[in-house]
Short mmCIF file of C-alpha atoms in Angstrom, two decimals:
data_model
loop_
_atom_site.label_atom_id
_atom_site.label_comp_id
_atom_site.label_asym_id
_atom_site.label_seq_id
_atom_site.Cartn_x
_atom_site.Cartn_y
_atom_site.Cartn_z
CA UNK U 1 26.31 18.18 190.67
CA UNK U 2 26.96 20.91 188.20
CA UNK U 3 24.63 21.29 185.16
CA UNK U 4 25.97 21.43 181.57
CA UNK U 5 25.00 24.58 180.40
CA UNK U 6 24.10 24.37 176.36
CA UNK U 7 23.35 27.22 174.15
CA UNK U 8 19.55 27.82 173.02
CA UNK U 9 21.18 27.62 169.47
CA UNK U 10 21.74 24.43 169.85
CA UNK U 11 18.61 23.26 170.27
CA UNK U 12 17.26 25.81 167.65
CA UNK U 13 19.61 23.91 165.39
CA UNK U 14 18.26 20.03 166.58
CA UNK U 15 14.63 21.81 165.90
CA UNK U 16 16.14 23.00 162.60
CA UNK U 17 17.69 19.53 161.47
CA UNK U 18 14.93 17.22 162.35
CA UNK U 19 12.50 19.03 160.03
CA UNK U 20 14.31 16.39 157.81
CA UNK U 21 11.84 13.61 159.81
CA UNK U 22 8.53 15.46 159.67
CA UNK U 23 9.49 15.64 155.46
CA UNK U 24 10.18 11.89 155.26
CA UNK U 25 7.12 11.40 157.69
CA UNK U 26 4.84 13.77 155.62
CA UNK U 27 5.43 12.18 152.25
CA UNK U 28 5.93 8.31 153.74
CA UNK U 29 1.52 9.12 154.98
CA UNK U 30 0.29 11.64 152.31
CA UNK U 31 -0.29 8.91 149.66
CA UNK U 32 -2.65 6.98 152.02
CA UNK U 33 -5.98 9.80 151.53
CA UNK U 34 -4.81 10.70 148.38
CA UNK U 35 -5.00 7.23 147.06
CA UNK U 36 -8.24 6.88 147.73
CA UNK U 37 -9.17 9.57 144.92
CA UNK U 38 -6.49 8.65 142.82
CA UNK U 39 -7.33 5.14 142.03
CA UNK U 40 -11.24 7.06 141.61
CA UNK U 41 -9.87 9.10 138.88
CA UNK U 42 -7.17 7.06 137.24
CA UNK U 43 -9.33 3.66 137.46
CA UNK U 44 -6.44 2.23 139.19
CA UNK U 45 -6.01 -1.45 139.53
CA UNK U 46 -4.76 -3.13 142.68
CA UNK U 47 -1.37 -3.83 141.43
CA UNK U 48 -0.96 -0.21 139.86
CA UNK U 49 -1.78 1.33 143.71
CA UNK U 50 0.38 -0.58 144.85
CA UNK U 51 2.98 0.00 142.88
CA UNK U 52 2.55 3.88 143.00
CA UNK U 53 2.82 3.84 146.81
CA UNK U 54 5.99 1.54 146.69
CA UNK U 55 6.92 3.79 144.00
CA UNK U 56 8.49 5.83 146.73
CA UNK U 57 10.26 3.10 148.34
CA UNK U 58 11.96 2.38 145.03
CA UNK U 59 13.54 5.97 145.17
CA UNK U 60 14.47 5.41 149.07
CA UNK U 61 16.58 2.31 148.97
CA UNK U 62 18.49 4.08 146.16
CA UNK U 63 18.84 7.30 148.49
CA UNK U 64 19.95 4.90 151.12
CA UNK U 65 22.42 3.15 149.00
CA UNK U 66 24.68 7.16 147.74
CA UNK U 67 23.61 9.57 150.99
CA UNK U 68 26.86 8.37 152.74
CA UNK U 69 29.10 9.10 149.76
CA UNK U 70 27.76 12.05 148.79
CA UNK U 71 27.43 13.61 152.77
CA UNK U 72 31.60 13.09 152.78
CA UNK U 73 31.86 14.75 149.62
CA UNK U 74 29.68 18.02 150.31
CA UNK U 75 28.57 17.72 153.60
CA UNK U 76 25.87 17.38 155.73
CA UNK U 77 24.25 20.89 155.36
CA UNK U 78 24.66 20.95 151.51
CA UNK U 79 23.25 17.30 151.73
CA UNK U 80 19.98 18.67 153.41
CA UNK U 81 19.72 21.92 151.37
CA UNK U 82 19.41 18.90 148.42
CA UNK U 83 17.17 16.86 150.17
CA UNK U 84 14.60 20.45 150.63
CA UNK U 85 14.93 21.18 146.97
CA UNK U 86 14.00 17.22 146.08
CA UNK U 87 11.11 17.07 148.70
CA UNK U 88 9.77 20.98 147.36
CA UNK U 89 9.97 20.09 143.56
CA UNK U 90 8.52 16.49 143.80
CA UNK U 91 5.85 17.78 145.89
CA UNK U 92 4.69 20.06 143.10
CA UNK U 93 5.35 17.68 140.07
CA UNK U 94 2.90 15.59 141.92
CA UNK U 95 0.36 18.36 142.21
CA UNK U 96 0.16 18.92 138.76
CA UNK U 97 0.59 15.17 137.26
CA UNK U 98 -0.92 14.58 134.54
CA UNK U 99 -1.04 10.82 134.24
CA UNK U 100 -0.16 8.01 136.37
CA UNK U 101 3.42 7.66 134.85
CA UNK U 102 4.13 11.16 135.68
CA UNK U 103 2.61 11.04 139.75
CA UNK U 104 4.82 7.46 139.69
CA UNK U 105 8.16 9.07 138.95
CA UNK U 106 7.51 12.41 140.86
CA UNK U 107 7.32 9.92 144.11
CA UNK U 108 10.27 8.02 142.99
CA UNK U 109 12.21 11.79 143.29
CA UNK U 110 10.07 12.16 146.43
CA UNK U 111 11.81 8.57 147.60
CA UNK U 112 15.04 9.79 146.64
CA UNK U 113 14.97 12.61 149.16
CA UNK U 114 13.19 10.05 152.28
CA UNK U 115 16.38 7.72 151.58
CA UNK U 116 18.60 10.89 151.88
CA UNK U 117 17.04 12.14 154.53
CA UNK U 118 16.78 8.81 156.80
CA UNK U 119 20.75 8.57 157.08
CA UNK U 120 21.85 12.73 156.77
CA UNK U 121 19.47 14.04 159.54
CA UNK U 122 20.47 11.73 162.45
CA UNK U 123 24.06 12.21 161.10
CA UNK U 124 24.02 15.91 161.12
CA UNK U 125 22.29 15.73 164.93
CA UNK U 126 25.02 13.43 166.26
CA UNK U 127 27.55 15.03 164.83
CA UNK U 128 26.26 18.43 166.55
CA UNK U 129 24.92 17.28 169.76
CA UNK U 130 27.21 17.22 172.78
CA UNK U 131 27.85 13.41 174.02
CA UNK U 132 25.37 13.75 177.20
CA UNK U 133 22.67 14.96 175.53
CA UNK U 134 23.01 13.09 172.20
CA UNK U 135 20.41 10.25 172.54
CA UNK U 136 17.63 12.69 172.98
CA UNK U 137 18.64 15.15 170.69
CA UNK U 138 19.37 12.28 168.22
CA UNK U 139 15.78 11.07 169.16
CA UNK U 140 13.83 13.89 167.81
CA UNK U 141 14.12 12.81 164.46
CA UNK U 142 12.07 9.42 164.76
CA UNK U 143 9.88 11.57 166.52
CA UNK U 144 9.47 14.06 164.19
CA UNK U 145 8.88 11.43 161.70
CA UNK U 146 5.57 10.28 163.51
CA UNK U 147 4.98 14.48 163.69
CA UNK U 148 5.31 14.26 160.25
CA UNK U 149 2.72 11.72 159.58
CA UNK U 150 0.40 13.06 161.44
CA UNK U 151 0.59 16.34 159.63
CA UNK U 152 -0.33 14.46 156.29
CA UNK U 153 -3.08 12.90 157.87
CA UNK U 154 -4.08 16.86 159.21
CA UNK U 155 -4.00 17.76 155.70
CA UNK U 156 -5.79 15.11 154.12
CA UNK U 157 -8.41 15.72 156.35
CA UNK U 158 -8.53 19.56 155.73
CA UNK U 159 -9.23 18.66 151.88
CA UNK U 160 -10.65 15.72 151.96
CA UNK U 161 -13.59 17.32 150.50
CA UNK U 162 -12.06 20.15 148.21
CA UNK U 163 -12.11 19.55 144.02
CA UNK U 164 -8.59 18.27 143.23
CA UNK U 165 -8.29 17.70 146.82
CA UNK U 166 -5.63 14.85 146.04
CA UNK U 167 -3.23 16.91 144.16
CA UNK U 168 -3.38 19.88 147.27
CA UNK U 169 -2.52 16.80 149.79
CA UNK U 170 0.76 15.94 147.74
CA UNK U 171 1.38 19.78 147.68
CA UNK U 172 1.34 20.85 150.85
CA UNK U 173 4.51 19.06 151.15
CA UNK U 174 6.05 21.94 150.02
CA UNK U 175 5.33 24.05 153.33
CA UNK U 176 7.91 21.53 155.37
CA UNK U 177 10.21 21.63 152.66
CA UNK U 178 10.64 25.80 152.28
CA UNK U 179 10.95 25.86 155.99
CA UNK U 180 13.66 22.95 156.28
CA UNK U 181 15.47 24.88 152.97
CA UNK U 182 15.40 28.24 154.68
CA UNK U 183 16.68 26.69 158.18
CA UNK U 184 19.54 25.07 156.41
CA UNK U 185 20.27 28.11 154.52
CA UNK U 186 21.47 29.72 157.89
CA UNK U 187 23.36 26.39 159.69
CA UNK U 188 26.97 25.57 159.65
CA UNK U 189 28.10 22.39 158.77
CA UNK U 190 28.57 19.95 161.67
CA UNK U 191 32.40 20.62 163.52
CA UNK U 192 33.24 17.08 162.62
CA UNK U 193 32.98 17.46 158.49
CA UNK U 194 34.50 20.80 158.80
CA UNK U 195 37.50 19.36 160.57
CA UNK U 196 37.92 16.74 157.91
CA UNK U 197 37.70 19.75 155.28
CA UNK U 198 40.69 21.53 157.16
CA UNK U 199 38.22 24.23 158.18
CA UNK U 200 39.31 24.21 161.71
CA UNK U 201 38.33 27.92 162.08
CA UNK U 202 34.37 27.27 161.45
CA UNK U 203 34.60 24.42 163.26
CA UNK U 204 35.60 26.19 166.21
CA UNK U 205 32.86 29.24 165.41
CA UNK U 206 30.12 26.06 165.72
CA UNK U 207 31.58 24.62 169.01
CA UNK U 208 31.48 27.75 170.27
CA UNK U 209 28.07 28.76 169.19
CA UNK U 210 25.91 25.33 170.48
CA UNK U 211 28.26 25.00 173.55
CA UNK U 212 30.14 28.40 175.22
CA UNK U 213 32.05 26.72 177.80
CA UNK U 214 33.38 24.00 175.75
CA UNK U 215 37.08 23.56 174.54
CA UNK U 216 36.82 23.72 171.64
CA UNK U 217 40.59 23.45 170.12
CA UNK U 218 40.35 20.22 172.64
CA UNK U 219 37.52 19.05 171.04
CA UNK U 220 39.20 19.75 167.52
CA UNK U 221 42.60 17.93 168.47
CA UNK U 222 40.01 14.73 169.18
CA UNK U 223 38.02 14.93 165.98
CA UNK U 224 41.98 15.03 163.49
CA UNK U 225 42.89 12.11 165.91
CA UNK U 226 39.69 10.28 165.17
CA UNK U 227 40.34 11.05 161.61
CA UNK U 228 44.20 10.22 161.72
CA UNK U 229 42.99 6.49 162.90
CA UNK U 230 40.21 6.09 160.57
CA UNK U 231 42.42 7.12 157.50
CA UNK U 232 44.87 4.47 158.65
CA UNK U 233 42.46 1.73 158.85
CA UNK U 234 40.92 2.78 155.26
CA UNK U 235 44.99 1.93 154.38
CA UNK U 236 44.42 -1.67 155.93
CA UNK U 237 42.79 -4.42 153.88
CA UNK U 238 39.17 -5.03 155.52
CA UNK U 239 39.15 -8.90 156.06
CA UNK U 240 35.54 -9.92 156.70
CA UNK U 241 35.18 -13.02 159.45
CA UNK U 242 32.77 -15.46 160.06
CA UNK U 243 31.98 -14.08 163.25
CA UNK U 244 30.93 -10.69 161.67
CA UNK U 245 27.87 -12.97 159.86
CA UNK U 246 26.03 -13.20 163.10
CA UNK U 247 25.37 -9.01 163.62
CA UNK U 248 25.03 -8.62 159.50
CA UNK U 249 22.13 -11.08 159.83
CA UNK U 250 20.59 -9.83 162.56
CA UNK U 251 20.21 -6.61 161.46
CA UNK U 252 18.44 -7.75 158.07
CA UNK U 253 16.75 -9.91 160.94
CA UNK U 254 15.32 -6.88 162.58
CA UNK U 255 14.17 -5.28 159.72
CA UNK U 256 11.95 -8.00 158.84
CA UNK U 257 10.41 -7.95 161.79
CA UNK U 258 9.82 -4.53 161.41
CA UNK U 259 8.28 -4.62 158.15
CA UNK U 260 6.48 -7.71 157.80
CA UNK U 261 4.54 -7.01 161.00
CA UNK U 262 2.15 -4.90 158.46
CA UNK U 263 2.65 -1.97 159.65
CA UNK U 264 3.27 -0.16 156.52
CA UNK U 265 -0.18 -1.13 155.68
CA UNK U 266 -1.45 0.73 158.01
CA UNK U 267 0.45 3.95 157.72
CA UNK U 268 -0.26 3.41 153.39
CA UNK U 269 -3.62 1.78 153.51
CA UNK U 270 -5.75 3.01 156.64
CA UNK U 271 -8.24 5.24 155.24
CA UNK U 272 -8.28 2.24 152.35
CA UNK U 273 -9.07 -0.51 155.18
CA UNK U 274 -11.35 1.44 156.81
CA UNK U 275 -13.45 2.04 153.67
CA UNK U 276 -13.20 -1.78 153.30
CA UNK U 277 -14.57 -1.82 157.00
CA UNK U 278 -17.52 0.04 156.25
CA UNK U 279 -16.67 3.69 156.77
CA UNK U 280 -18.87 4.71 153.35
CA UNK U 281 -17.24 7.96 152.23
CA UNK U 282 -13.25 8.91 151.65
CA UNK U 283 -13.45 11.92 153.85
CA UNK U 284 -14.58 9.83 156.78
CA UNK U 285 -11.97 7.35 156.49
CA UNK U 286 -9.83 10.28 156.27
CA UNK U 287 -10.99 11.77 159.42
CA UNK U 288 -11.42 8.47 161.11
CA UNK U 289 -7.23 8.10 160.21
CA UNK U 290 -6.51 11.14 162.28
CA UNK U 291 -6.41 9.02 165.57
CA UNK U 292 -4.19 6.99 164.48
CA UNK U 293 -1.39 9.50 163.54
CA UNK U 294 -2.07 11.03 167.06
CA UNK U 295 -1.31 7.78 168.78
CA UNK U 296 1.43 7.09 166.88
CA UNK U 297 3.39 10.25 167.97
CA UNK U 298 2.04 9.97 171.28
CA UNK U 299 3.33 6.66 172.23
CA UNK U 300 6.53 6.93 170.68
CA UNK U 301 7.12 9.44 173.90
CA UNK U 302 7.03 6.10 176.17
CA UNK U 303 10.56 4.61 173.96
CA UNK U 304 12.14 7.89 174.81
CA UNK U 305 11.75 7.54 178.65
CA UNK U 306 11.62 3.80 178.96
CA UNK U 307 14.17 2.06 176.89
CA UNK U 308 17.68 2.66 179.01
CA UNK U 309 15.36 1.83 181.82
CA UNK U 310 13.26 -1.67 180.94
CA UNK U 311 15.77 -2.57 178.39
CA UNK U 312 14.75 -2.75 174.86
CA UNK U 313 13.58 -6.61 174.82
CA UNK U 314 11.09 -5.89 177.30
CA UNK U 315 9.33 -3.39 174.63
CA UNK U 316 9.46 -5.36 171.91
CA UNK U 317 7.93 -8.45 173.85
CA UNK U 318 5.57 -6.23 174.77
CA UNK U 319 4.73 -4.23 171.42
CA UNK U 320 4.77 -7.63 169.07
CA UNK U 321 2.46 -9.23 171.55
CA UNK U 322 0.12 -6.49 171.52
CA UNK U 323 0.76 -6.02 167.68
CA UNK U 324 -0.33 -9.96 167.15
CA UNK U 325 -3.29 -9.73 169.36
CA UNK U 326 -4.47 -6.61 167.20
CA UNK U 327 -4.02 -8.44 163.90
CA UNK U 328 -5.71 -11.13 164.95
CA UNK U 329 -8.59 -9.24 165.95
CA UNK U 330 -8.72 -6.86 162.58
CA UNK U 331 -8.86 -10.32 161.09
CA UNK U 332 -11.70 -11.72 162.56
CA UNK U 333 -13.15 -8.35 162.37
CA UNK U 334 -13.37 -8.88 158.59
CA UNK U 335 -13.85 -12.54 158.74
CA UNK U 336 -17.39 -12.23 161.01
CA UNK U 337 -18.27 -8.53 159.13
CA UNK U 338 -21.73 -9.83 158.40
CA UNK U 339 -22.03 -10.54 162.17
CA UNK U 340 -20.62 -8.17 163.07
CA UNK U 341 -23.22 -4.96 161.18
CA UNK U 342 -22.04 -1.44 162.32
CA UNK U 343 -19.86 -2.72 164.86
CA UNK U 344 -17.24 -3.86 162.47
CA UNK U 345 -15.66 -0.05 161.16
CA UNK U 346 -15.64 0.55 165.29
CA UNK U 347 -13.81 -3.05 165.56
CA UNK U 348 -11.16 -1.90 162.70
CA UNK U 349 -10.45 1.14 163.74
CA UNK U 350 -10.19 0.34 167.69
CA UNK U 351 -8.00 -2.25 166.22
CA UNK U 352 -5.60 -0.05 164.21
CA UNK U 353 -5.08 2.46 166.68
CA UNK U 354 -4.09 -0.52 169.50
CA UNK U 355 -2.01 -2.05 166.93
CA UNK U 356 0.00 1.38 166.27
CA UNK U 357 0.23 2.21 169.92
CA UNK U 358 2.46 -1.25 170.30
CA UNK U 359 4.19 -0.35 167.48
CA UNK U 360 5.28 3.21 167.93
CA UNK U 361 6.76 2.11 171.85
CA UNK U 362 8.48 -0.52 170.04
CA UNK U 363 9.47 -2.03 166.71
CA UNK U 364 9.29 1.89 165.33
CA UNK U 365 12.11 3.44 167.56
CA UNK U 366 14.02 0.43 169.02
CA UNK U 367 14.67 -1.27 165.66
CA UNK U 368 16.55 1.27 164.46
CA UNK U 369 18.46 2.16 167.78
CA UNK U 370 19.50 -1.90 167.94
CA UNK U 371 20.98 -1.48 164.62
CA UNK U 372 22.68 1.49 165.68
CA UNK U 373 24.36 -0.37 168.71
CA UNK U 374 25.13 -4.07 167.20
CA UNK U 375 27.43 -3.59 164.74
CA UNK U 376 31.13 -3.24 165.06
CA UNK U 377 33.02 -0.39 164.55
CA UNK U 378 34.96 -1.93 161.82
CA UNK U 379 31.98 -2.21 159.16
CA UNK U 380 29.32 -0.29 161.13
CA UNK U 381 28.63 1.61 158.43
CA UNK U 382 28.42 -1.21 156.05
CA UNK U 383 26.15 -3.13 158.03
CA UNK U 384 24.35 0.08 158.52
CA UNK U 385 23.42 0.21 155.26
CA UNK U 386 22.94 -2.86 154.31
CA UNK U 387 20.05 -2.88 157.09
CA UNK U 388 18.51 0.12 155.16
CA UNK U 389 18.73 -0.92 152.26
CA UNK U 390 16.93 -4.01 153.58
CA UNK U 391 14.24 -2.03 155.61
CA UNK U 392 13.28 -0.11 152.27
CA UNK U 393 13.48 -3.50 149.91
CA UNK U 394 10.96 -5.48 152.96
CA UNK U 395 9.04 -2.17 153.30
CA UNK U 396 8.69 -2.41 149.27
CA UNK U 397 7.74 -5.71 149.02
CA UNK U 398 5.06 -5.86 151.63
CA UNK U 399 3.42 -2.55 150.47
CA UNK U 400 3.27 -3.79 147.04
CA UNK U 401 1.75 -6.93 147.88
CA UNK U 402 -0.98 -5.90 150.20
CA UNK U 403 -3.59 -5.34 148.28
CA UNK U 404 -3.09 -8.37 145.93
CA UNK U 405 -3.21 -10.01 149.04
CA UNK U 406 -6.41 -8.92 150.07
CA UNK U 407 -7.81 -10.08 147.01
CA UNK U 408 -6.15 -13.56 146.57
CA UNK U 409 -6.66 -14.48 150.67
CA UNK U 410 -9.02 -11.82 151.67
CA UNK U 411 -8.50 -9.20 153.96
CA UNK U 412 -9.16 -11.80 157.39
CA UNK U 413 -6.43 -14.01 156.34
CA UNK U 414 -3.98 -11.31 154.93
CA UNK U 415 -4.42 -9.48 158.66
CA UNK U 416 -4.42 -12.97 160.22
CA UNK U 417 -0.62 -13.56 158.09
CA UNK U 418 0.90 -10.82 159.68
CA UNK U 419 -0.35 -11.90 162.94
CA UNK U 420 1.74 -15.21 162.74
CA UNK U 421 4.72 -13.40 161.73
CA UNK U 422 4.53 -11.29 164.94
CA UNK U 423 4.20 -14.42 166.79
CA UNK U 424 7.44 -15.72 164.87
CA UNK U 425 9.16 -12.10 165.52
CA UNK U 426 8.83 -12.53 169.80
CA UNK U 427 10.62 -16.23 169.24
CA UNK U 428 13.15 -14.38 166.77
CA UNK U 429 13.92 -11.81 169.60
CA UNK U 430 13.87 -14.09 172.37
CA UNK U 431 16.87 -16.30 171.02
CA UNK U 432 18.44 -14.01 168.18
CA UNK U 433 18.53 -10.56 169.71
CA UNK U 434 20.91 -9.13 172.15
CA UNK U 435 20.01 -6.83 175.04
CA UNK U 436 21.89 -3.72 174.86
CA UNK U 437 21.04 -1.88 177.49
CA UNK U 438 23.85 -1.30 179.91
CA UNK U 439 26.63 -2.53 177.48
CA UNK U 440 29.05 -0.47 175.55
CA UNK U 441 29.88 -0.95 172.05
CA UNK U 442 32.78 -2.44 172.31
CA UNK U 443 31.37 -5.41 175.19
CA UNK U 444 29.28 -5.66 172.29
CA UNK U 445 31.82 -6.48 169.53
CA UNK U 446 33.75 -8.93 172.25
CA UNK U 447 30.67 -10.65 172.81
CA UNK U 448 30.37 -11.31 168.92
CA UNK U 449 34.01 -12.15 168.59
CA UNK U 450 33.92 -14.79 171.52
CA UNK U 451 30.56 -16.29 169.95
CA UNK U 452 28.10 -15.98 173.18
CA UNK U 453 24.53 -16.48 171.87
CA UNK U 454 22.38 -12.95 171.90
CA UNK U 455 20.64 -13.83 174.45
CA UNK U 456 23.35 -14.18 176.98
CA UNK U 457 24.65 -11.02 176.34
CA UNK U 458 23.25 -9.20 179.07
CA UNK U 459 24.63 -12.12 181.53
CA UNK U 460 28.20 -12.02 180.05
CA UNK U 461 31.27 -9.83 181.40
CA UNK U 462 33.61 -9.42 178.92
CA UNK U 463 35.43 -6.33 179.73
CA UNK U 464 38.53 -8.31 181.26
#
């Protein structure tokens, strides 16, 4: 069999791009050690942390909402440069904050850029990568988001114990950001924009550069075709059906299960819990964090090799049951403390990093590639972002609740709530979710059209 032969710039490029992750990573688990001196300083109450790390999320689901519009306007490289610029100047306006209102709306810009950034980065990747190679390529950006988060827990680490130690976490975001704005700087746009623009020359120049041996005025002639159809559709009036309901919900669906699993409270909160476990100072909790942002990158490896080959129900069953059984036991960790003595930091933290392992192989990456595949091409890119936005809005609402929580249930029962949720999210996926693996997009959409239940997708042939 004869190997495709790909140009090291391409992958230079991929590197390049998903730089875009490790920002949205970096500034998504910065704010968990520098909340812990924050709050110190400020005097912060529960509901004002809260709101200052949700703060963020605020700014995201509005990102979410314009990043399409404006990456078809100005494209996806301009779209990128922006994002740089956003991440770079909101990471020093939060350096030098003054007050609490001012750190707020520096993280709301900081949002802005992680809503960009979640929809412009795998677009710019998939629009570059060549089709065989596109699921890993495409890949590298929800792992360079765990990267990213485990470079902010690096850093908070490294100044845990430094005066103003807080403001030279949120700063360092700037390091990620010059390097993504210089990378940029020297990138074409992706072949497929250029195309639309009329710039058929560049778009050649790029084909060319990631991919010698391609066609590339083949590869053109597809791309104005593509375009030809979708700018007759556009003229068509979009009639939404009752069978389109079933994949709108689902993907709302899916992001609830990936939010109110708690795992946001983990990636926010850990050093915050583990104080509340018994680790005594911030900079031990800070250090004690570190594991977690290594297993979290770590296992996210296993979804890369596993998924077209298990399927991706298998890894959820698997990562909600683990997740459930690790909620359950932070919560009795916390509701026997006294019992418990010493043991009970070692419990929580044991506890955490099982409970992000199931995660990362799981809900993290396959979430987001089931609402990639379940939508039809018709009002993919509504449903798209409509599951976002919803991801962002559920993301919001459990960060800002958590710590209210805590103090209206107490931490056992809060820990024990998301438990039962995960238990509720294995039934959801037994009977609501598809299995994808193996079936094209379009079996997909005939499947929803003919109304067979998820579940008996896999069992269905509807190619006739």
């Amino acid at each position: 069999m004869e190997t495709q032969k790909y140009s090291p710039v391409l992958y230079l490029v991929a590197f390049i791009v998903a730089l875009g992750g490790l920002l949205s990573g970096y500034d998504t688990g910065v704010i968990s050690g520098a909340l812990l001196y924050i709050k110190d300083e400020w005097l912060l109450n529960d509901y004002m942390q809260g709101f200052l790390v949700s703060s963020t999320l605020v700014g995201a689901t509005i990102g979410a909402i314009s990043n399409g519009f404006l990456a078809d306007i100005f494209g996806r490289k301009k779209i990128l440069i922006l994002t740089s610029i956003l991440f770079f100047i909101g990471s020093i306006i939060c350096a030098i904050a003054p007050n609490i209102e001012m750190l707020i709306l520096s993280r709301f810009l900081v949002g802005l850029a992680i809503g960009i950034v979640t929809f412009a980065t795998p677009l710019y990747l998939s629009e570059i990568s060549p089709e065989k190679i596109r699921g890993s390529l495409v890949s590298l950006f929800q792992l360079a988001i765990t990267l990213g988060i485990l470079f902010s827990y690096l850093i908070n680490a490294g100044f845990a114990n430094f005066q103003y130690g807080w403001r030279l976490m949120l700063l360092a975001g700037i390091i990620p950001a010059i390097i993504l704005l210089t990378g940029m700087s020297f990138m074409s746009d992706t072949p497929r924009w250029l195309v639309s623009k009329g710039r058929e020359e560049e778009a050649r120049e790029v084909f060319k550069k990631i991919e010698p041996e391609i066609d590339a005025d083949k590869e053109i002639e597809e791309i104005k075709n593509i375009l030809t159809r979708e700018t007759e559709d556009k003229t068509k009036k979009f009639h939404f059906k009752k069978w389109m309901m079933a994949p709108l919900l689902l993907g709302i669906g899916l992001m609830f299960c990936q939010q109110w699993t708690g795992i946001n409270t983990i990636i926010y909160y850990a050093p915050t819990i583990l104080k509340l476990a018994g680790f005594e100072s911030n900079a031990t909790a800070i250090y004690a964090t570190v594991g977690i942002g290594v297993v979290n990158c770590l296992m996210t490896f296993i979804a890369i090799f596993l998924t077209d080959k298990t399927g991706r129900k298998p890894l959820l069953y698997t990562g909600l049951a683990g997740m459930a059984i690790c909620l359950f036991a932070l919560g009795a960790a916390f509701q026997y403390g006294e019992m418990l003595g010493i043991y009970l930091k070692w419990l929580s933290l044991l506890a955490a990093i099982f409970y992000i392992s199931f995660f990362s192989f799981s809900l993290g990456p396959i979430i987001l590639l089931l609402v990639a595949e379940i939508f039809p091409l018709k009002f993919r890119g509504f449903g798209m972002s409509i599951s976002t936005m919803s991801n962002f809005l559920f993301n919001f609402t459990v960060t800002l609740s958590f710590l209210p929580l805590i103090n209206k249930i107490s931490e056992n029962n809060t820990f024990y709530l998301y438990g039962i949720i995960a238990i509720f999210c294995i039934f959801y996926i037994y009977f609501m979710v598809p299995e994808t693996k193996g079936l094209s997009l379009e079996t997909i959409e005939k499947n929803w059209i003919k109304g067979i239940k998820p579940r008996d997708f896999s069992l269905k042939d509807t190619t006739e």
